[in-house]
Short mmCIF file of N, CA, C and O in Angstrom, two decimals:
data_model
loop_
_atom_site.label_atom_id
_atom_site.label_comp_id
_atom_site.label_asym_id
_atom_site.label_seq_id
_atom_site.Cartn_x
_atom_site.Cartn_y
_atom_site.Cartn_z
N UNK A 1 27.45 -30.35 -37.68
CA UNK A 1 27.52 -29.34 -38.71
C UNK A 1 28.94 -29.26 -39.23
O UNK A 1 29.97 -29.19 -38.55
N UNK A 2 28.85 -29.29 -40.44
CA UNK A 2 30.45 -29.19 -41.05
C UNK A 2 30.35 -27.73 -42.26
O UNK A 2 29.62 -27.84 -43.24
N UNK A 3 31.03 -26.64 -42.05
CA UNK A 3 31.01 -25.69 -43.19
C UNK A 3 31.30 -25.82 -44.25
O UNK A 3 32.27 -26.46 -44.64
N UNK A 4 30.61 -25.33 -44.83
CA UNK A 4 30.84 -25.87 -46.43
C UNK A 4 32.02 -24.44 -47.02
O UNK A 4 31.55 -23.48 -47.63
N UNK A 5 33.09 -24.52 -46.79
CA UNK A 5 33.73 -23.18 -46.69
C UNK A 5 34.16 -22.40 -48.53
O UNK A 5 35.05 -21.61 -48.84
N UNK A 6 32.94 -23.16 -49.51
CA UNK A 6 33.43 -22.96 -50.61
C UNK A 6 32.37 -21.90 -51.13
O UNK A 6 32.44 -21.05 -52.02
N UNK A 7 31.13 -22.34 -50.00
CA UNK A 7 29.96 -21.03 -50.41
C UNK A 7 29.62 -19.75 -48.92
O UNK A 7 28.75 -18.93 -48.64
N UNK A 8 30.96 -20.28 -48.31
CA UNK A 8 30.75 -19.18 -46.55
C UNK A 8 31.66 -18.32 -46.88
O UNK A 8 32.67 -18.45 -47.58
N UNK A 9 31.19 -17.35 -46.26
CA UNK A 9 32.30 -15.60 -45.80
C UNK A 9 33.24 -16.02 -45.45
O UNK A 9 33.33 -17.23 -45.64
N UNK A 10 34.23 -15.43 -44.89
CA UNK A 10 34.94 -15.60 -44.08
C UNK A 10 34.92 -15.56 -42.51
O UNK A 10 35.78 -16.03 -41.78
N UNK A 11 33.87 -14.97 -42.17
CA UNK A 11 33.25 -14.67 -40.94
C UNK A 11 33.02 -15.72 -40.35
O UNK A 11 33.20 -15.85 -39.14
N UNK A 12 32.53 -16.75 -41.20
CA UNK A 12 31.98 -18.00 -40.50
C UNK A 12 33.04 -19.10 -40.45
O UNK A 12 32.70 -20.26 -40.23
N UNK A 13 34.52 -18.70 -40.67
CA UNK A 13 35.43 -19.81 -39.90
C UNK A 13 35.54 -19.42 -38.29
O UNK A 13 36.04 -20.22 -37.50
N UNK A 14 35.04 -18.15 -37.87
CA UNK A 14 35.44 -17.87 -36.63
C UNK A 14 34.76 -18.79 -35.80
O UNK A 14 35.35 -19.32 -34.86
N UNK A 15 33.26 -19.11 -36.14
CA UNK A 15 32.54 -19.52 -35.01
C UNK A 15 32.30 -21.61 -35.12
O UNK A 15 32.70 -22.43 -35.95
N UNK A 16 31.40 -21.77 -33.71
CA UNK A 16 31.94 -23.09 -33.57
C UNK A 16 30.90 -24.09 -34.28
O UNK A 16 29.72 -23.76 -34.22
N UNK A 17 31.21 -25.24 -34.94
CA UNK A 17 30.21 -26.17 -35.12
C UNK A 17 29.37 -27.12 -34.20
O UNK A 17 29.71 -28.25 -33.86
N UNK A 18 28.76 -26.78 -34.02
CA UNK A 18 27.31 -27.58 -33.08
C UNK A 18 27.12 -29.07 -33.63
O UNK A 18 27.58 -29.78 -34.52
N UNK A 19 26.18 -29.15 -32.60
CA UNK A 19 25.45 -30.75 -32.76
C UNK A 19 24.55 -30.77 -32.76
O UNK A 19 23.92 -30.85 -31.70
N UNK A 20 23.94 -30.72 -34.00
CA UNK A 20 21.75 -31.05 -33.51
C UNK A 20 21.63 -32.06 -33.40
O UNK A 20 22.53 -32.38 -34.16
N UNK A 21 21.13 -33.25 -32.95
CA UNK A 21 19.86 -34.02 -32.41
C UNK A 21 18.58 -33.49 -33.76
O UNK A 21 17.80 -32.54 -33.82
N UNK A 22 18.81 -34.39 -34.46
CA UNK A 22 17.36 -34.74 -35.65
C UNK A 22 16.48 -35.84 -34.98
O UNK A 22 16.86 -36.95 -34.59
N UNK A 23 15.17 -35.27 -34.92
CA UNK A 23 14.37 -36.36 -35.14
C UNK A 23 13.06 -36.03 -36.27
O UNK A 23 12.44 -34.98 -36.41
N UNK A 24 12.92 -37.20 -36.93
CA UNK A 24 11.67 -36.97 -38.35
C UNK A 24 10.33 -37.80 -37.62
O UNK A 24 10.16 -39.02 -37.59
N UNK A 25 9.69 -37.02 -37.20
CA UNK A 25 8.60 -37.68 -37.06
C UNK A 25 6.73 -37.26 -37.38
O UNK A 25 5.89 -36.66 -36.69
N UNK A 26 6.68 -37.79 -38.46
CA UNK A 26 5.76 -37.51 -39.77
C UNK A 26 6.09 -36.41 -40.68
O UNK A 26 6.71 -36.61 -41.73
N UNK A 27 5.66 -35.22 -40.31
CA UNK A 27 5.76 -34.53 -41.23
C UNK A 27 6.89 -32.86 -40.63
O UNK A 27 7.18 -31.75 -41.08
N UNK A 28 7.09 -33.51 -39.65
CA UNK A 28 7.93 -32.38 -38.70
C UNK A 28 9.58 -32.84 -38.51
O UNK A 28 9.83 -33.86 -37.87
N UNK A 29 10.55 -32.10 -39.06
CA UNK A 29 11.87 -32.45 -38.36
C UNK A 29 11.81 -30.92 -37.13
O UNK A 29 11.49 -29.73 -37.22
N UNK A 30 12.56 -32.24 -35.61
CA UNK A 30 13.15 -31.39 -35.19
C UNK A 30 14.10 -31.12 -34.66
O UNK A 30 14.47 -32.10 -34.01
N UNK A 31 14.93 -30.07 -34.52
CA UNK A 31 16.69 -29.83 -34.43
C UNK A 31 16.74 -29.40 -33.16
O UNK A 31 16.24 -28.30 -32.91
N UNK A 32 17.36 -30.18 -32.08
CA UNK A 32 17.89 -29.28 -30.70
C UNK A 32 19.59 -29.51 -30.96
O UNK A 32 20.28 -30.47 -31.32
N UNK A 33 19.85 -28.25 -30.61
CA UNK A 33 21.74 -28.48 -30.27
C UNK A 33 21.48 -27.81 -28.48
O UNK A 33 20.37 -27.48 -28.06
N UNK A 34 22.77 -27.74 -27.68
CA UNK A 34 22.74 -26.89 -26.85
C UNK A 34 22.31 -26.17 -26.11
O UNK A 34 22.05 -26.30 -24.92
N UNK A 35 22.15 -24.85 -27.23
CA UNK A 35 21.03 -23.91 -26.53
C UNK A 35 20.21 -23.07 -28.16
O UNK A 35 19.79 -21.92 -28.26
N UNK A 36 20.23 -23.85 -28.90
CA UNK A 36 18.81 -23.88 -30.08
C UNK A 36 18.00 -24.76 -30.06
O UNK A 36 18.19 -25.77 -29.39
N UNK A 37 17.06 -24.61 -30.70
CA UNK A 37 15.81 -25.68 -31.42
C UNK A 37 15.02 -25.07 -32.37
O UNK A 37 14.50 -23.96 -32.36
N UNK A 38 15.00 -25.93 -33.16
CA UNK A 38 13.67 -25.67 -34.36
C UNK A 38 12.76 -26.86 -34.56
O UNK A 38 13.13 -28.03 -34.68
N UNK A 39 11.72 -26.46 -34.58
CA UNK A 39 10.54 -27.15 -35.64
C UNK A 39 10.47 -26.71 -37.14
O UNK A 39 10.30 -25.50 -37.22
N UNK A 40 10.56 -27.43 -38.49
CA UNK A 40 10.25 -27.70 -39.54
C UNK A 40 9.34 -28.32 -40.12
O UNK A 40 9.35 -29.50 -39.78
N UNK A 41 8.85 -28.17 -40.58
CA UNK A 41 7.24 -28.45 -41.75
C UNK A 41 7.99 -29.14 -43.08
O UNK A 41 8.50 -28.49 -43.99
N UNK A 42 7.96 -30.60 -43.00
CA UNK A 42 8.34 -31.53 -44.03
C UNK A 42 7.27 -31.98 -44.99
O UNK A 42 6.14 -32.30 -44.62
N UNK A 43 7.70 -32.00 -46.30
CA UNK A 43 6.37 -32.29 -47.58
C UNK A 43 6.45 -33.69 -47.79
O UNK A 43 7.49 -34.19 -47.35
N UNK A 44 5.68 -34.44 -48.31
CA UNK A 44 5.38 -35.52 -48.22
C UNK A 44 6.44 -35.82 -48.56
O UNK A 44 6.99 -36.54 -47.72
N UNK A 45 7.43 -35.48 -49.99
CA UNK A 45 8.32 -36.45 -50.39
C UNK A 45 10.00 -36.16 -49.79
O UNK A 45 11.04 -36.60 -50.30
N UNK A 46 9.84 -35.05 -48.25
CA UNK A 46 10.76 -35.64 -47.56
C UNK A 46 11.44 -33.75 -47.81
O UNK A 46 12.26 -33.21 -47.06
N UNK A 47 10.99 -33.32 -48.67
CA UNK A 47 12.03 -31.42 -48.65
C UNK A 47 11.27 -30.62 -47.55
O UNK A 47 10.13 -30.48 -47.13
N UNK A 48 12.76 -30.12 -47.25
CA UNK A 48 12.05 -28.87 -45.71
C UNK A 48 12.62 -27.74 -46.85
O UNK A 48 13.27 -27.95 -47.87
N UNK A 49 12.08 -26.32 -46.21
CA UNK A 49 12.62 -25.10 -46.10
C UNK A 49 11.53 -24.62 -45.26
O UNK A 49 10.30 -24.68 -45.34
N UNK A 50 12.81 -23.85 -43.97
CA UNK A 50 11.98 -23.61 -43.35
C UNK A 50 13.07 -22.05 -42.67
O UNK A 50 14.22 -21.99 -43.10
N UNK A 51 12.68 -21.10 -41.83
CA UNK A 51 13.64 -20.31 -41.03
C UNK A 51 13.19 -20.36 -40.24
O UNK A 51 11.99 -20.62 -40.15
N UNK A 52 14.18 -20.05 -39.00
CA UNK A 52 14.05 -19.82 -37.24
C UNK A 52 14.95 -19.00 -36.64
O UNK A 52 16.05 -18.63 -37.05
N UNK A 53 14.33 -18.72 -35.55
CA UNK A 53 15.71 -17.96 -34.88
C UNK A 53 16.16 -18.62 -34.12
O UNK A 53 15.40 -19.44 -33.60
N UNK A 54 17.33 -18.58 -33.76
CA UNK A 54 18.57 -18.80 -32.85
C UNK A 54 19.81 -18.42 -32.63
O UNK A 54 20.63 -18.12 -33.49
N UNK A 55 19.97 -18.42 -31.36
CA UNK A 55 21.59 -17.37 -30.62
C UNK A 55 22.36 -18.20 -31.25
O UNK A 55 22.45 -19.41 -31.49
N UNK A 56 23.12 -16.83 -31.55
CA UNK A 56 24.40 -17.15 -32.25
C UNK A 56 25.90 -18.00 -31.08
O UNK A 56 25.99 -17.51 -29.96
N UNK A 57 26.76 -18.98 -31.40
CA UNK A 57 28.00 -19.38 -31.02
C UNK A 57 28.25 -18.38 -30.40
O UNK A 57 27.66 -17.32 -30.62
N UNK A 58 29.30 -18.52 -29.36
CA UNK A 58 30.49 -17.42 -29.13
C UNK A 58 31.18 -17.27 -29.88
O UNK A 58 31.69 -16.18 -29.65
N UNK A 59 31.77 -17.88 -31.08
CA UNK A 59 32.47 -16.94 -31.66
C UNK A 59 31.97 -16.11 -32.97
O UNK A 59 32.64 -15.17 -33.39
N UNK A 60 30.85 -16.50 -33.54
CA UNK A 60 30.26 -15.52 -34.26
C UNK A 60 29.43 -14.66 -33.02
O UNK A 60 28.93 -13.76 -33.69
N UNK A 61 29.10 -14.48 -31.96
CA UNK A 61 28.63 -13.79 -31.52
C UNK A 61 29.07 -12.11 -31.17
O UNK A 61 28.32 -11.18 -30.89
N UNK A 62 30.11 -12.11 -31.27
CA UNK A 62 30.93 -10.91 -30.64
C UNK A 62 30.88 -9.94 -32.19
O UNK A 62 31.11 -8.73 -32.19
N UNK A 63 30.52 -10.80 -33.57
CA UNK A 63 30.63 -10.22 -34.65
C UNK A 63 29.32 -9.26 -35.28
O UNK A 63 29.30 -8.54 -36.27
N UNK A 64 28.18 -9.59 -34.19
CA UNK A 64 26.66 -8.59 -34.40
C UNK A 64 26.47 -8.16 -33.20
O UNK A 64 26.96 -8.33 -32.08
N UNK A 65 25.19 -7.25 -33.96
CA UNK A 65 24.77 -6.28 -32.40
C UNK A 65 23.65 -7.35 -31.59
O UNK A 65 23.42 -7.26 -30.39
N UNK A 66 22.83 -8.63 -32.75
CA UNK A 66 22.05 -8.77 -31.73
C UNK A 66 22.37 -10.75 -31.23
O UNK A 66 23.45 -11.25 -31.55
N UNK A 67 21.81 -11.20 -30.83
CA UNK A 67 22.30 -12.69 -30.36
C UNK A 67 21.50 -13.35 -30.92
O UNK A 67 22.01 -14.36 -31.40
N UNK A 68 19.81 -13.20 -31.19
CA UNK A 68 18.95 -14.10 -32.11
C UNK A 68 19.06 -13.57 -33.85
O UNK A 68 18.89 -12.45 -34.35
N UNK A 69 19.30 -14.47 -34.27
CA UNK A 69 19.53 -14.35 -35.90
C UNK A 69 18.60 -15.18 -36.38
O UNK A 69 18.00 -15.93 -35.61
N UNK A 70 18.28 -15.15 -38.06
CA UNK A 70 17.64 -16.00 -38.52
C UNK A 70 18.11 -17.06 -39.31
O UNK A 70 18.76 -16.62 -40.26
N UNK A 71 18.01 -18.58 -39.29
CA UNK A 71 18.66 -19.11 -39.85
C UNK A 71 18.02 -19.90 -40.58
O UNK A 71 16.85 -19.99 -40.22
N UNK A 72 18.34 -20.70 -41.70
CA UNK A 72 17.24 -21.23 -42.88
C UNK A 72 17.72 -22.46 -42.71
O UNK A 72 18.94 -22.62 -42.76
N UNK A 73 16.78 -23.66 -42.46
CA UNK A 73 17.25 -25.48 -42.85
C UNK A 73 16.72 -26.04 -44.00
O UNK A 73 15.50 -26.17 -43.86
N UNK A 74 17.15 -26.45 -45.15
CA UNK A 74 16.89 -26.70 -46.46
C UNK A 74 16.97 -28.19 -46.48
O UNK A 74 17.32 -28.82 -45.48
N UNK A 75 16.67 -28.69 -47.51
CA UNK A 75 17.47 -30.24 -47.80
C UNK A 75 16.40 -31.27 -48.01
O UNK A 75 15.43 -30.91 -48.67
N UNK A 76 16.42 -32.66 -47.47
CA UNK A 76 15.21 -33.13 -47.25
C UNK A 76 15.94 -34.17 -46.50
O UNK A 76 17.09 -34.61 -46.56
N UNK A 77 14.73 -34.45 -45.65
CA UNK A 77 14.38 -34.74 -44.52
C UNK A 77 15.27 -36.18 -44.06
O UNK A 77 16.11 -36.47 -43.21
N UNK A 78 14.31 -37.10 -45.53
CA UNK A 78 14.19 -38.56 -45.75
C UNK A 78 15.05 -39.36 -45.98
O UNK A 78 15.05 -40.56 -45.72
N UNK A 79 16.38 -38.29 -46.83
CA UNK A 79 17.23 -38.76 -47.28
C UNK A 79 18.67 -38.09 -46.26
O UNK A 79 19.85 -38.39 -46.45
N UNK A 80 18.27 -37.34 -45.42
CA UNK A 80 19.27 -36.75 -44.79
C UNK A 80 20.15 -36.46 -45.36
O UNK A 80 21.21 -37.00 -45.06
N UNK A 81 20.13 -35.44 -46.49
CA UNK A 81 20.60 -34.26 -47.29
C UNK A 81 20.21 -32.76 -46.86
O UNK A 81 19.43 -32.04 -47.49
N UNK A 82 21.03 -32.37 -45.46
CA UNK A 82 20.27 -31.25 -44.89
C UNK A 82 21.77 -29.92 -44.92
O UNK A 82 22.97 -30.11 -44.76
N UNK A 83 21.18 -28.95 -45.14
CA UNK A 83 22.25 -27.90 -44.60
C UNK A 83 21.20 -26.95 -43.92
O UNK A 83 19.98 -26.99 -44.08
N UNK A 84 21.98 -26.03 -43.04
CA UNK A 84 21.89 -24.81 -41.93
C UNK A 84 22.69 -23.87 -42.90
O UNK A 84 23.84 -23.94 -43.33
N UNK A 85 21.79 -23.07 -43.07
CA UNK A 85 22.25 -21.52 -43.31
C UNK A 85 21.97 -20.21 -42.58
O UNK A 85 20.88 -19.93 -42.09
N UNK A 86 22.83 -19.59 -42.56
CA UNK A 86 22.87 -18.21 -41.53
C UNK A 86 22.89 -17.18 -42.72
O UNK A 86 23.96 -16.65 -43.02
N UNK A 87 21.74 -16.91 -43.38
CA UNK A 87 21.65 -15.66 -44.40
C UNK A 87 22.48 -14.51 -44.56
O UNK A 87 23.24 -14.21 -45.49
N UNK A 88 22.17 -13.87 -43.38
CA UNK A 88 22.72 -12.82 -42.87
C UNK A 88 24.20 -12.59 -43.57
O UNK A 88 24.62 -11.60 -44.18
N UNK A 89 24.73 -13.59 -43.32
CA UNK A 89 26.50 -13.47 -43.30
C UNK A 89 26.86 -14.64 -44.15
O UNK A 89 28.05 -14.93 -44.19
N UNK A 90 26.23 -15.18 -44.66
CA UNK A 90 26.71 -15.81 -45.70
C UNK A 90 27.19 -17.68 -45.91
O UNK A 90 27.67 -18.41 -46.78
N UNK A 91 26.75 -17.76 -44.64
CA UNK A 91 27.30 -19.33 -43.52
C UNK A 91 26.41 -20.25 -44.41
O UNK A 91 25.23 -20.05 -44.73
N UNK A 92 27.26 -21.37 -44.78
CA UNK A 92 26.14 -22.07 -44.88
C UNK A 92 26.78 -23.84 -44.43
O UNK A 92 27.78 -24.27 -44.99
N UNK A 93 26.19 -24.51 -43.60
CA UNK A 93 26.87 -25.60 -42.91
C UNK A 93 25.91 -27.20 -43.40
O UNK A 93 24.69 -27.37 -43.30
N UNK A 94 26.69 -27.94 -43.79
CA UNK A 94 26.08 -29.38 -44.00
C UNK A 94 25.77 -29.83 -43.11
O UNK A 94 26.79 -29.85 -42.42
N UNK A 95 24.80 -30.37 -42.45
CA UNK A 95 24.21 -31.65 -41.23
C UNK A 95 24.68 -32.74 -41.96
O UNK A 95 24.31 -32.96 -43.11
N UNK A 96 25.88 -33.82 -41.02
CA UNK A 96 25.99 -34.73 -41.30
C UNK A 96 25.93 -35.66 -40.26
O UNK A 96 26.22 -35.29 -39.12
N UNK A 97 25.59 -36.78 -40.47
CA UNK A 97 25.12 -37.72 -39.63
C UNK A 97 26.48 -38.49 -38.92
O UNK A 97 27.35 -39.03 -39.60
N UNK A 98 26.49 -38.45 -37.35
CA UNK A 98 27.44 -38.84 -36.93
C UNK A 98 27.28 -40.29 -36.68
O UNK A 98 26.29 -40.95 -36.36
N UNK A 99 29.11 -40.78 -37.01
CA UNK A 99 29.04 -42.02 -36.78
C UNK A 99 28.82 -43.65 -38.11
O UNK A 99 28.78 -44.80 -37.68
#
């Protein structure tokens, strides 16, 4: 995850960038980092939108009352054009492919 710090709060330089683990397989992407995961519902020609919950970083964590938030994965799939957004607060982070 890399922040895209031209459409984020300021809130969201505090906390840390993760690592998901993508895998596309048919019509499902799915994201594990750490201590998240999501399942996504992919359309044939490869666009997700989808939301989930997951605990927040330590360092955005200390900044709400609760630890599961909701977060939105947009983009498509096929072409691995994906971002993570954290609604709430304004975060919004590019998935880029390591390596």
């Amino acid at each position: 995850m890399q922040l895209d710090r031209a459409r984020s709060a300021g809130i969201c330089l505090k906390g840390a960038e993760n690592t998901y683990t993508l895998d596309l397989s048919g019509s499902t992407l799915t994201g594990k980092a750490s201590i998240n995961s999501f399942r996504a519902k992919v359309a044939a020609d490869g666009t997700v939108r989808d939301d989930f919950l997951a605990e927040l970083d330590q360092g955005l964590n200390s900044t709400v009352t609760t630890k599961l938030q909701k977060f939105t994965i947009t983009g498509n799939a096929q072409t691995r054009d994906l971002e993570l957004a954290w609604p709430a607060s304004a975060c919004v982070w590019k998935l880029k492919p390591r390596g």
